[in-house]
Coordinates of C-alpha atoms and ligand atoms in Angstrom, one line a residue:
X1 CA 69.8 -126.7 -6.9
X2 CA 71.7 -130.2 -5.4
X3 CA 73.9 -129.7 -7.1
X4 CA 74.8 -126.1 -6.8
X5 CA 75.2 -126.8 -3.1
X6 CA 77.4 -129.4 -3.7
X7 CA 79.5 -127.4 -6.0
X8 CA 79.6 -124.1 -3.5
X9 CA 80.3 -126.7 -0.8
X10 CA 83.3 -129.0 -3.2
X11 CA 84.9 -125.1 -4.1
X12 CA 84.7 -123.6 -0.3
X13 CA 86.9 -127.2 0.4
X14 CA 88.8 -126.4 -1.7
X15 CA 89.4 -122.3 -0.5
X16 CA 90.4 -123.6 3.1
X17 CA 92.5 -126.0 1.6
X18 CA 95.1 -123.4 -0.6
X19 CA 94.5 -121.1 1.9
X20 CA 95.6 -123.5 4.7
X21 CA 98.8 -124.9 2.8
X22 CA 99.3 -120.8 2.3
X23 CA 99.2 -120.1 6.0
X24 CA 102.0 -123.1 6.4
X25 CA 104.2 -122.3 4.5
X26 CA 107.3 -123.2 5.7
X27 CA 111.2 -121.9 5.4
X28 CA 113.6 -124.8 6.3
X29 CA 116.6 -122.7 7.7
X30 CA 118.9 -126.5 6.3
X31 CA 117.1 -125.7 3.2
X32 CA 118.7 -121.6 3.2
X33 CA 122.3 -123.7 3.3
X34 CA 122.3 -123.8 7.7
X35 CA 124.3 -126.5 8.7
X36 CA 124.0 -128.6 11.4
X37 CA 127.4 -128.7 13.1
X38 CA 129.8 -126.2 15.6
X39 CA 131.9 -125.4 13.2
X40 CA 129.8 -124.2 9.8
X41 CA 128.9 -120.3 11.0
X42 CA 124.8 -120.8 9.7
X43 CA 124.4 -117.1 10.5
X44 CA 124.0 -116.0 6.7
X45 CA 121.6 -119.2 6.1
X46 CA 119.3 -117.9 9.2
X47 CA 119.2 -114.7 8.2
X48 CA 118.8 -114.9 4.7
X49 CA 115.8 -117.8 6.5
X50 CA 114.1 -114.4 8.3
X51 CA 114.1 -112.3 5.0
X52 CA 112.0 -115.1 2.4
X53 CA 109.6 -115.5 5.6
X54 CA 109.4 -111.3 6.4
X55 CA 108.7 -111.1 2.9
X56 CA 106.0 -113.9 2.6
X57 CA 102.4 -112.5 2.1
X58 CA 100.5 -115.3 4.4
X59 CA 101.7 -115.5 8.2
X60 CA 105.4 -117.6 7.8
X61 CA 107.1 -119.7 9.8
X62 CA 111.1 -120.5 9.7
X63 CA 112.2 -123.9 11.0
X64 CA 115.3 -125.1 12.8
X65 CA 116.0 -129.1 12.8
X66 CA 117.4 -131.0 15.9
X67 CA 120.8 -130.2 15.6
X68 CA 123.3 -127.4 16.6
X69 CA 124.0 -124.2 14.5
X70 CA 127.0 -121.9 14.8
X71 CA 125.3 -118.5 14.9
X72 CA 127.9 -115.7 14.9
X73 CA 125.0 -113.0 15.4
X74 CA 121.5 -111.7 14.3
X75 CA 119.8 -109.1 14.1
X76 CA 115.6 -109.5 13.2
X77 CA 114.8 -106.9 11.4
X78 CA 111.3 -106.9 11.4
X79 CA 110.8 -103.0 9.7
X80 CA 111.7 -105.3 6.8
X81 CA 108.1 -108.2 7.0
X82 CA 104.9 -108.2 4.7
X83 CA 103.9 -111.7 7.2
X84 CA 101.3 -110.6 9.3
X85 CA 102.9 -113.3 11.6
X86 CA 106.3 -115.1 12.2
X87 CA 106.9 -118.3 13.4
X88 CA 110.2 -120.2 14.6
X89 CA 110.2 -123.8 15.4
X90 CA 113.4 -124.7 16.9
X91 CA 113.6 -128.5 17.6
X92 CA 117.7 -127.5 17.2
X93 CA 120.1 -125.5 19.2
X94 CA 121.7 -122.3 18.3
X95 CA 125.0 -121.6 19.6
X96 CA 127.1 -118.2 20.0
X97 CA 130.7 -117.9 19.3
X98 CA 132.8 -119.5 22.4
X99 CA 134.9 -116.6 21.9
X100 CA 134.0 -113.5 23.8
X101 CA 134.8 -111.2 21.1
X102 CA 132.7 -111.5 18.8
X103 CA 130.4 -110.4 20.7
X104 CA 130.9 -109.8 23.5
X105 CA 130.7 -105.6 22.2
X106 CA 127.9 -105.7 20.7
X107 CA 125.6 -105.4 23.7
X108 CA 123.5 -108.8 22.0
X109 CA 123.9 -112.2 20.5
X110 CA 120.5 -112.5 18.5
X111 CA 118.7 -109.7 18.2
X112 CA 113.9 -109.0 17.2
X113 CA 113.2 -105.2 16.2
X114 CA 110.3 -103.2 15.7
X115 CA 108.7 -106.8 15.1
X116 CA 105.0 -106.9 15.2
X117 CA 103.9 -110.5 15.6
X118 CA 106.1 -113.2 16.7
X119 CA 105.9 -116.5 17.8
X120 CA 109.5 -118.2 18.8
X121 CA 108.4 -122.1 20.1
X122 CA 111.3 -124.1 22.1
X123 CA 115.4 -124.4 21.2
X124 CA 117.9 -124.1 23.4
X125 CA 120.6 -120.6 22.8
X126 CA 123.8 -121.8 24.1
X127 CA 125.3 -118.1 25.1
X128 CA 128.9 -120.3 25.5
X129 CA 129.1 -117.3 28.8
X130 CA 132.0 -119.7 30.5
X131 CA 135.1 -118.5 29.3
X132 CA 134.2 -114.9 29.4
X133 CA 132.7 -114.9 33.0
X134 CA 136.1 -116.6 33.7
X135 CA 138.0 -113.0 32.4
X136 CA 135.6 -111.0 34.7
X137 CA 137.0 -112.8 37.3
X138 CA 140.4 -112.6 36.5
X139 CA 139.9 -109.0 36.9
X140 CA 141.5 -108.6 32.8
X141 CA 139.9 -105.9 30.7
X142 CA 136.7 -108.1 29.2
X143 CA 134.1 -106.7 26.8
X144 CA 131.0 -106.4 28.7
X145 CA 128.9 -109.0 27.1
X146 CA 126.1 -109.7 25.2
X147 CA 122.4 -110.5 26.7
X148 CA 121.6 -113.5 24.4
X149 CA 117.7 -112.9 22.9
X150 CA 116.9 -109.2 23.2
X151 CA 113.6 -107.9 22.2
X152 CA 113.1 -104.5 21.6
X153 CA 110.3 -102.1 20.1
X154 CA 108.4 -104.7 19.8
X155 CA 104.2 -105.8 19.8
X156 CA 102.4 -109.1 19.9
X157 CA 105.6 -111.5 21.1
X158 CA 105.1 -114.8 22.4
X159 CA 108.2 -117.0 23.1
X160 CA 107.5 -120.8 24.6
X161 CA 109.2 -123.2 25.9
X162 CA 112.8 -122.0 25.3
X163 CA 115.3 -123.3 27.0
X164 CA 119.0 -120.0 27.6
X165 CA 122.3 -121.8 29.2
X166 CA 125.2 -119.9 29.9
X167 CA 124.8 -116.1 28.9
X168 CA 127.5 -114.3 28.6
X169 CA 125.3 -111.5 30.6
X170 CA 121.9 -111.1 30.4
X171 CA 120.1 -114.5 29.3
X172 CA 116.7 -112.4 27.8
X173 CA 116.7 -109.0 27.2
X174 CA 112.6 -107.1 26.6
X175 CA 113.0 -103.4 26.3
X176 CA 110.2 -101.0 24.6
X177 CA 108.1 -104.1 24.1
X178 CA 104.0 -103.6 24.3
X179 CA 101.8 -107.4 25.0
X180 CA 104.8 -109.4 25.2
X181 CA 104.3 -113.2 26.5
X182 CA 107.4 -115.5 27.5
X183 CA 106.5 -118.5 28.9
X184 CA 108.1 -122.4 29.7
X185 CA 111.1 -120.7 29.4
X186 CA 114.4 -122.5 31.1
X187 CA 117.3 -120.6 31.8
X188 CA 120.2 -122.0 33.4
X189 CA 123.6 -120.6 34.6
X190 CA 126.0 -120.7 37.1
X191 CA 124.9 -119.0 40.8
X192 CA 128.3 -117.4 39.5
X193 CA 128.1 -116.5 36.7
X194 CA 128.5 -112.7 36.9
X195 CA 125.9 -109.9 35.6
X196 CA 123.0 -113.0 33.3
X197 CA 119.9 -111.8 34.8
X198 CA 117.6 -113.9 33.8
X199 CA 114.7 -112.4 32.3
X200 CA 115.7 -108.4 32.5
X201 CA 112.1 -105.6 32.0
X202 CA 112.4 -102.8 30.9
X203 CA 110.2 -99.5 29.4
X204 CA 107.4 -102.0 28.6
X205 CA 103.7 -102.5 29.2
X206 CA 101.9 -105.3 29.2
X207 CA 104.3 -108.7 29.4
X208 CA 103.6 -111.9 31.2
X209 CA 106.5 -114.2 32.0
X210 CA 105.2 -117.5 33.1
X211 CA 105.0 -121.3 34.5
X212 CA 109.3 -120.4 33.7
X213 CA 111.8 -122.1 35.9
X214 CA 115.2 -119.6 36.2
X215 CA 118.5 -120.8 37.9
X216 CA 121.5 -118.6 37.2
X217 CA 124.4 -115.8 38.9
X218 CA 122.6 -112.9 38.9
X219 CA 118.2 -112.0 39.1
X220 CA 115.9 -114.3 38.4
X221 CA 114.1 -111.7 37.0
X222 CA 114.6 -107.8 36.8
X223 CA 112.3 -104.6 36.0
X224 CA 113.6 -101.7 35.2
X225 CA 111.6 -98.8 34.6
X226 CA 109.2 -97.8 32.7
X227 CA 107.1 -100.6 33.4
X228 CA 103.5 -100.8 33.0
X229 CA 100.9 -104.0 33.5
X230 CA 103.8 -106.6 34.4
X231 CA 102.2 -110.5 35.9
X232 CA 104.7 -113.1 36.9
X233 CA 103.8 -116.6 37.9
X234 CA 104.5 -120.0 38.5
X235 CA 109.1 -119.4 39.1
X236 CA 110.9 -121.3 40.9
X237 CA 113.9 -119.6 41.1
X238 CA 117.9 -120.1 42.3
X239 CA 120.4 -119.7 42.1
X240 CA 120.5 -116.5 41.1
X241 CA 119.6 -113.1 43.0
X242 CA 115.2 -113.2 43.3
X243 CA 112.8 -111.0 41.3
X244 CA 113.5 -107.9 41.6
X245 CA 111.6 -104.3 41.2
X246 CA 115.4 -102.5 39.7
X247 CA 117.4 -100.7 40.2
X248 CA 115.4 -97.3 40.0
X249 CA 116.7 -94.4 40.5
X250 CA 120.0 -93.9 38.3
X251 CA 118.0 -91.6 36.6
X252 CA 117.6 -88.5 37.4
X253 CA 114.1 -88.4 35.1
X254 CA 112.8 -91.6 35.0
X255 CA 109.6 -93.3 34.0
X256 CA 108.2 -95.6 37.1
X257 CA 106.9 -98.8 37.7
X258 CA 102.9 -99.5 38.0
X259 CA 100.9 -102.2 38.7
X260 CA 103.0 -105.1 39.0
X261 CA 102.2 -108.9 39.8
X262 CA 104.2 -111.8 41.0
X263 CA 102.3 -114.9 42.7
X264 CA 103.2 -118.1 43.1
X265 CA 107.1 -118.6 43.3
X266 CA 109.2 -120.9 44.9
X267 CA 112.5 -119.0 45.6
X268 CA 115.4 -121.3 46.7
X269 CA 119.1 -120.7 48.2
X270 CA 118.5 -117.5 46.0
X271 CA 120.5 -114.2 47.4
X272 CA 117.2 -112.5 47.3
X273 CA 113.5 -113.7 47.5
X274 CA 110.8 -110.9 46.9
X275 CA 113.3 -106.9 46.3
X276 CA 112.6 -103.4 45.4
X277 CA 115.9 -101.7 44.9
X278 CA 116.7 -98.2 44.4
X279 CA 119.8 -95.9 43.8
X280 CA 120.4 -93.7 46.4
X281 CA 120.4 -90.3 44.0
X282 CA 117.5 -87.4 43.1
X283 CA 114.7 -89.3 40.8
X284 CA 111.6 -88.4 39.8
X285 CA 110.9 -91.7 40.1
X286 CA 108.0 -94.6 41.5
X287 CA 107.1 -98.0 42.2
X288 CA 103.1 -98.5 43.1
X289 CA 100.8 -100.7 43.2
X290 CA 102.4 -103.9 43.3
X291 CA 101.4 -107.5 44.2
X292 CA 103.4 -110.7 45.7
X293 CA 101.6 -113.1 46.2
X294 CA 101.4 -116.8 47.5
X295 CA 105.6 -117.3 47.8
X296 CA 107.8 -120.0 49.2
X297 CA 111.5 -119.6 50.6
X298 CA 113.6 -122.1 51.0
X299 CA 116.4 -120.2 52.6
X300 CA 116.4 -117.2 51.2
X301 CA 118.9 -115.0 52.5
X302 CA 116.6 -111.8 51.8
X303 CA 113.5 -113.2 51.8
X304 CA 111.4 -109.8 51.5
X305 CA 113.8 -106.4 50.9
X306 CA 113.2 -102.8 50.3
X307 CA 116.6 -101.1 49.6
X308 CA 116.5 -97.8 49.3
X309 CA 120.1 -97.2 49.8
X310 CA 121.6 -99.2 47.1
X311 CA 125.1 -97.4 46.7
X312 CA 127.9 -100.5 46.1
X313 CA 131.3 -99.2 46.9
X314 CA 129.7 -95.3 48.2
X315 CA 130.4 -94.1 44.4
X316 CA 128.6 -91.7 43.5
X317 CA 125.5 -91.5 45.1
X318 CA 126.2 -87.5 47.0
X319 CA 124.8 -89.2 50.5
X320 CA 121.4 -87.5 49.3
X321 CA 118.9 -90.3 49.6
X322 CA 117.0 -92.2 47.1
X323 CA 113.9 -89.9 45.8
X324 CA 112.4 -93.2 44.4
X325 CA 108.7 -93.2 45.8
X326 CA 107.5 -96.0 47.0
X327 CA 103.8 -96.9 47.3
X328 CA 100.9 -99.4 47.4
X329 CA 103.0 -102.6 48.0
X330 CA 101.4 -105.7 49.2
X331 CA 103.0 -108.9 50.4
X332 CA 100.4 -112.0 50.5
X333 CA 101.1 -115.5 52.0
X334 CA 104.9 -115.6 51.6
X335 CA 106.3 -118.0 53.7
X336 CA 109.5 -120.2 54.6
X337 CA 112.8 -119.6 56.3
X338 CA 115.0 -117.6 55.7
X339 CA 118.9 -118.2 55.2
X340 CA 120.0 -114.3 57.5
X341 CA 118.2 -113.5 60.8
X342 CA 116.9 -110.6 59.5
X343 CA 114.3 -111.9 57.0
X344 CA 112.0 -108.5 56.5
X345 CA 114.4 -105.7 55.7
X346 CA 112.2 -101.9 54.1
X347 CA 115.1 -100.1 54.4
X348 CA 112.7 -96.9 52.4
X349 CA 114.1 -93.9 51.7
X350 CA 114.3 -91.0 55.0
X351 CA 113.5 -88.2 51.7
X352 CA 110.5 -90.2 50.5
X353 CA 109.6 -92.7 53.0
X354 CA 107.2 -96.0 52.2
X355 CA 103.4 -95.7 52.5
X356 CA 100.9 -97.9 52.0
X357 CA 103.0 -101.6 52.9
X358 CA 100.9 -103.9 53.7
X359 CA 102.6 -107.5 55.1
X360 CA 99.1 -109.9 55.4
X361 CA 100.3 -113.6 56.1
X362 CA 103.5 -113.0 55.6
X363 CA 105.8 -115.7 57.9
X364 CA 109.3 -116.9 57.6
X365 CA 111.3 -117.9 60.0
X366 CA 115.8 -118.2 60.5
X367 CA 115.8 -121.5 60.9
X368 CA 114.4 -123.3 63.8
X369 CA 114.5 -119.9 65.2
X370 CA 112.6 -116.9 65.2
X371 CA 113.2 -114.5 62.3
X372 CA 113.4 -110.4 63.3
X373 CA 112.5 -107.7 61.1
X374 CA 113.7 -104.2 60.5
X375 CA 111.6 -100.9 59.5
X376 CA 113.1 -97.9 58.6
X377 CA 111.5 -95.0 57.0
X378 CA 108.5 -98.0 56.3
X379 CA 104.8 -97.0 56.9
X380 CA 101.7 -99.8 56.0
X381 CA 99.6 -101.9 57.8
X382 CA 100.3 -105.8 59.0
X383 CA 97.0 -107.9 59.2
X384 CA 96.4 -111.0 59.9
X385 CA 99.9 -113.9 61.0
X386 CA 102.6 -112.1 60.7
X387 CA 106.1 -112.5 61.7
X388 CA 108.6 -111.2 62.6
X389 CA 106.6 -108.6 64.1
X390 CA 107.9 -105.0 65.1
X391 CA 107.1 -103.8 61.2
X392 CA 104.5 -102.0 60.7
Ligands
NAG1 C1 97.0 -104.2 36.2 O1 97.9 -105.2 34.8 C2 96.6 -106.9 34.9 C3 98.6 -107.6 33.5 O2 98.8 -107.5 34.5 C4 95.6 -105.9 33.9 O3 95.1 -107.4 33.1 C5 95.4 -105.2 34.5 O4 94.3 -104.5 33.9 C6 96.0 -103.6 35.0 N1 94.9 -103.2 36.5 C7 95.2 -101.8 36.0 C8 94.5 -101.1 36.5 O5 95.0 -101.6 35.1

């Protein structure tokens, strides 16, 4: 009896030992030929590591050791994967080509598509966007630029401890995804860099973004059409254009935005704080069920703003007002300073006024002077201490 028992536990031990070995099967990009220097293009090697990891019957890990690896552009296709889960652990930096003509027309630099079950830990992505920003600033004709990290049509994706530097265009784009977690992300680009949104999310559900630091030239986080159950918490934003739901309502037929929570955010010197922005065009889009909670504004130009009359240069908005219906939006515990006199601006659609706007414990000042609220076509309630007053 004893013998049978110990034999059994011994064989169980072996099974666990081999199972854990197999579960840790690791593909080091250097063994596929990747070179940690700026001059050798490591694209093929890194893609080959992906193909090998994907083919694994066990969950697989791809490892990028310290060093700078040139990656011209990479499409990681999840459709070819057999492995139920892939982990990419990056101790090094992936560097985009400095010549923006290489990937500036492609829309994205590093793209994951149709992946189910992916973790990316650590790593720095250096988009080398500076020459493209300079091109755009010069008024010459230049490519639109690439999103540094695109995660498209995927689910169960977890990005943790990643740094994105100087993207050409957006830093991170999440589109058509379900169940995505971005945490401990650091995003850095000049406050003057054009279209360098930190994280853009659209047509996705159950996306969480937390514990992240975003300093960039456009929106820290932009929330496009078709997002539901989005959770954003503990973010530092600035410089940048704030956290923006929008722009929405460009299309006549457009998926709405529903159930968004944004809490514990500090905005420092940003152009906006909490913004909802819709084009002044007809649309069947909507925004409903938004909770903005616990925000600190430090010298923010537009701390609280709904702009339903967005129409830059008065082009493409034939005087129709926005059709996007905004309802059930709560601002709770919003404090700090505005860099302009109007700290609260709710400029809603004449055609479809905002409803169910709640201001609860909102107090904002303009330096050491009182700030002003300006509200048009906005319905709702104010409760607790609300300063500036006079809106709802
Ligand atoms: C709203 O979204 C959160 C996740 O962000 C989720 O936990 C919650 O259940 C959703 N609420 C509803 C009513 O769907």
